[in-house]
mmCIF file of C-alpha atoms and ligand atoms in Angstrom:
data_model
loop_
_atom_site.group_PDB
_atom_site.id
_atom_site.type_symbol
_atom_site.label_atom_id
_atom_site.label_comp_id
_atom_site.label_asym_id
_atom_site.label_seq_id
_atom_site.Cartn_x
_atom_site.Cartn_y
_atom_site.Cartn_z
ATOM 1 C CA MET A 1 -27.399 13.460 21.421
ATOM 2 C CA GLU A 2 -27.995 11.606 18.220
ATOM 3 C CA GLN A 3 -28.750 13.654 15.171
ATOM 4 C CA ARG A 4 -29.575 12.558 11.667
ATOM 5 C CA ILE A 5 -27.469 14.413 9.150
ATOM 6 C CA ILE A 6 -28.106 14.568 5.438
ATOM 7 C CA HIS A 7 -24.658 14.506 3.911
ATOM 8 C CA ALA A 8 -23.396 16.206 0.751
ATOM 9 C CA CYS A 9 -23.799 12.884 -1.094
ATOM 10 C CA GLY A 10 -27.533 12.874 -0.261
ATOM 11 C CA HIS A 11 -27.399 9.992 2.228
ATOM 12 C CA GLU A 12 -28.699 10.295 5.750
ATOM 13 C CA GLN A 13 -26.571 9.063 8.629
ATOM 14 C CA ALA A 14 -26.988 9.183 12.389
ATOM 15 C CA HIS A 15 -24.243 10.950 14.324
ATOM 16 C CA HIS A 16 -23.714 11.110 18.028
ATOM 17 C CA LEU A 17 -22.812 14.730 18.657
ATOM 18 C CA THR A 18 -21.306 15.834 21.959
ATOM 19 C CA GLY A 19 -20.370 19.141 23.529
ATOM 20 C CA PHE A 20 -22.206 22.444 23.948
ATOM 21 C CA ASP A 21 -25.128 23.276 21.683
ATOM 22 C CA SER A 22 -22.965 25.673 19.679
ATOM 23 C CA GLN A 23 -20.301 22.997 19.207
ATOM 24 C CA GLN A 24 -22.894 20.441 18.132
ATOM 25 C CA GLU A 25 -24.367 22.926 15.717
ATOM 26 C CA ARG A 26 -20.971 23.641 14.203
ATOM 27 C CA LYS A 27 -20.179 19.924 13.956
ATOM 28 C CA ALA A 28 -23.580 19.243 12.336
ATOM 29 C CA LYS A 29 -23.020 22.049 9.856
ATOM 30 C CA TRP A 30 -19.608 20.689 8.950
ATOM 31 C CA LEU A 31 -20.897 17.104 8.660
ATOM 32 C CA LYS A 32 -23.461 18.275 6.089
ATOM 33 C CA THR A 33 -20.599 19.365 3.834
ATOM 34 C CA THR A 34 -18.968 15.916 3.973
ATOM 35 C CA THR A 35 -19.938 12.572 2.441
ATOM 36 C CA CYS A 36 -21.502 9.826 4.562
ATOM 37 C CA ARG A 37 -19.332 7.044 5.955
ATOM 38 C CA ASP A 38 -20.322 4.539 3.257
ATOM 39 C CA CYS A 39 -19.530 6.968 0.464
ATOM 40 C CA PHE A 40 -16.271 7.936 2.135
ATOM 41 C CA VAL A 41 -15.206 4.276 2.332
ATOM 42 C CA ALA A 42 -16.343 3.643 -1.252
ATOM 43 C CA GLU A 43 -14.397 6.676 -2.473
ATOM 44 C CA LYS A 44 -11.261 5.561 -0.641
ATOM 45 C CA ARG A 45 -11.606 2.049 -2.064
ATOM 46 C CA ALA A 46 -12.033 3.429 -5.581
ATOM 47 C CA GLU A 47 -8.987 5.675 -5.139
ATOM 48 C CA GLU A 48 -6.945 2.738 -3.882
ATOM 49 C CA ALA A 49 -8.110 0.518 -6.736
ATOM 50 C CA ALA A 50 -7.249 3.221 -9.267
ATOM 51 C CA ALA A 51 -3.802 3.708 -7.705
ATOM 52 C CA ALA A 52 -3.238 -0.065 -7.642
ATOM 53 C CA ALA A 53 -4.240 -0.338 -11.315
ATOM 54 C CA LEU A 54 -1.789 2.452 -12.197
ATOM 55 C CA SER A 55 0.973 0.736 -10.214
ATOM 56 C CA SER A 56 0.265 -2.621 -11.875
ATOM 57 C CA ALA A 57 0.439 -0.985 -15.294
ATOM 58 C CA ALA A 58 3.709 0.733 -14.369
ATOM 59 C CA ILE A 59 5.403 -2.568 -13.499
ATOM 60 C CA SER A 60 3.680 -4.794 -16.067
ATOM 61 C CA HIS A 61 6.960 -5.014 -18.070
ATOM 62 C CA LEU A 62 8.708 -6.628 -15.091
ATOM 63 C CA ASP A 63 8.850 -10.390 -14.850
ATOM 64 C CA LEU A 64 8.334 -10.671 -11.104
ATOM 65 C CA PRO A 65 8.887 -13.893 -9.157
ATOM 66 C CA LEU A 66 6.018 -15.265 -7.090
ATOM 67 C CA LEU A 67 6.041 -14.291 -3.441
ATOM 68 C CA THR A 68 6.282 -16.860 -0.688
ATOM 69 C CA GLY A 69 4.478 -16.862 2.659
ATOM 70 C CA SER A 70 0.966 -17.432 3.944
ATOM 71 C CA ASP A 71 -1.943 -16.489 1.648
ATOM 72 C CA ARG A 72 -2.546 -13.364 3.694
ATOM 73 C CA GLN A 73 1.129 -12.391 3.590
ATOM 74 C CA ILE A 74 1.310 -13.029 -0.147
ATOM 75 C CA ASN A 75 -1.766 -10.892 -0.868
ATOM 76 C CA TRP A 76 -0.613 -8.033 1.314
ATOM 77 C CA GLY A 77 3.022 -8.357 0.298
ATOM 78 C CA ALA A 78 2.113 -8.331 -3.400
ATOM 79 C CA THR A 79 0.091 -5.134 -2.973
ATOM 80 C CA ILE A 80 3.006 -3.474 -1.206
ATOM 81 C CA ARG A 81 5.529 -4.776 -3.731
ATOM 82 C CA THR A 82 3.473 -3.505 -6.683
ATOM 83 C CA LYS A 83 3.108 -0.071 -5.120
ATOM 84 C CA ARG A 84 6.738 0.262 -4.056
ATOM 85 C CA LEU A 85 8.175 -1.075 -7.313
ATOM 86 C CA ALA A 86 5.994 1.285 -9.329
ATOM 87 C CA GLY A 87 7.509 4.158 -7.357
ATOM 88 C CA LEU A 88 11.048 2.774 -7.536
ATOM 89 C CA THR A 89 11.101 1.942 -11.237
ATOM 90 C CA ASP A 90 9.743 5.415 -11.924
ATOM 91 C CA LEU A 91 12.752 7.023 -10.210
ATOM 92 C CA TYR A 92 15.538 4.501 -10.698
ATOM 93 C CA ASN A 93 16.647 2.289 -13.542
ATOM 94 C CA ASP A 94 15.824 -1.399 -13.464
ATOM 95 C CA ALA A 95 19.394 -2.343 -12.468
ATOM 96 C CA ASP A 96 19.141 -0.294 -9.267
ATOM 97 C CA CYS A 97 15.854 -1.980 -8.484
ATOM 98 C CA ASP A 98 17.225 -5.414 -9.298
ATOM 99 C CA ALA A 99 17.608 -6.526 -5.671
ATOM 100 C CA CYS A 100 14.051 -5.418 -4.896
ATOM 101 C CA LEU A 101 12.762 -7.257 -7.947
ATOM 102 C CA ARG A 102 14.224 -10.468 -6.600
ATOM 103 C CA VAL A 103 12.960 -10.397 -3.012
ATOM 104 C CA THR A 104 10.293 -13.094 -2.914
ATOM 105 C CA ASP A 105 9.577 -13.164 0.832
ATOM 106 C CA ALA A 106 6.132 -11.582 1.288
ATOM 107 C CA LYS A 107 6.915 -10.887 4.942
ATOM 108 C CA TRP A 108 9.995 -8.898 3.915
ATOM 109 C CA TRP A 109 7.819 -6.560 1.833
ATOM 110 C CA ILE A 110 5.383 -6.165 4.706
ATOM 111 C CA ASP A 111 8.153 -5.536 7.256
ATOM 112 C CA HIS A 112 9.918 -2.995 5.014
ATOM 113 C CA ARG A 113 6.861 -1.247 3.581
ATOM 114 C CA ASP A 114 7.561 2.066 5.346
ATOM 115 C CA LEU A 115 11.204 2.428 4.313
ATOM 116 C CA THR A 116 12.232 5.227 1.992
ATOM 117 C CA ASP A 117 13.120 4.219 -1.579
ATOM 118 C CA VAL A 118 16.867 4.413 -0.937
ATOM 119 C CA ASP A 119 16.620 2.395 2.284
ATOM 120 C CA LEU A 120 14.393 -0.159 0.574
ATOM 121 C CA ILE A 121 16.966 -0.729 -2.169
ATOM 122 C CA ALA A 122 19.726 -1.032 0.441
ATOM 123 C CA ALA A 123 17.659 -3.429 2.559
ATOM 124 C CA ALA A 124 16.828 -5.562 -0.479
ATOM 125 C CA THR A 125 20.508 -6.212 -1.176
ATOM 126 C CA GLN A 126 20.704 -7.576 2.400
ATOM 127 C CA ALA A 127 17.509 -9.625 2.234
ATOM 128 C CA PRO A 128 18.086 -13.310 3.069
ATOM 129 C CA ASP A 129 16.410 -14.668 -0.050
ATOM 130 C CA MET A 130 18.380 -12.153 -2.142
ATOM 131 C CA GLN A 131 21.623 -13.623 -0.822
ATOM 132 C CA SER A 132 20.539 -17.107 -1.745
ATOM 133 C CA ALA A 133 19.525 -15.748 -5.151
ATOM 134 C CA SER A 134 23.033 -14.377 -5.716
ATOM 135 C CA ALA A 135 24.504 -17.623 -4.395
ATOM 136 C CA VAL A 136 22.500 -19.478 -7.032
ATOM 137 C CA ALA A 137 23.610 -16.975 -9.666
ATOM 138 C CA ALA A 138 27.243 -17.455 -8.583
ATOM 139 C CA SER A 139 27.021 -21.240 -8.740
ATOM 140 C CA ILE A 140 25.557 -20.977 -12.239
ATOM 141 C CA THR A 141 28.475 -18.794 -13.419
ATOM 142 C CA ASP A 142 30.923 -21.224 -11.806
ATOM 143 C CA MET A 143 29.566 -24.120 -13.773
ATOM 144 C CA PRO A 144 31.929 -25.315 -16.481
ATOM 145 C CA ARG A 145 30.761 -24.330 -19.932
ATOM 146 C CA THR A 146 30.531 -26.916 -22.587
ATOM 147 C CA ALA A 147 31.076 -24.988 -25.769
HETATM 148 ZN ZN1 ZN B 201 -23.373 8.746 0.925
#
């Protein structure tokens, strides 16, 4: 049956409780100690925003290339990249993270978001746009110097 619960945050929310009376009572009692759904979502969003702000600050010294992909991929990929690079640059020096810093394919960041730090660094050195980046770097070094 539906029951209106006044949550710890002071907001009232309807809940559909199932089970025996004693189970419903226990669930209702527990629900009263929690925040309502809106507050829960708002809290999570605030936590995520705070974490994202911290990550952005942690990598603000890096001159990151723009990501490529669809708008959606770029937005999501950038969020993942910021978060992962903040973690990586905290643990490793910038040289170790170099390959990761140069991956510009938003989809790559999305596809590799769950890798461990070590695997992410290894994968970045194999990333297709990384290889082209080193090819460009190589062709620049091969150019005759006029000095
Ligand atoms: Zn609330």
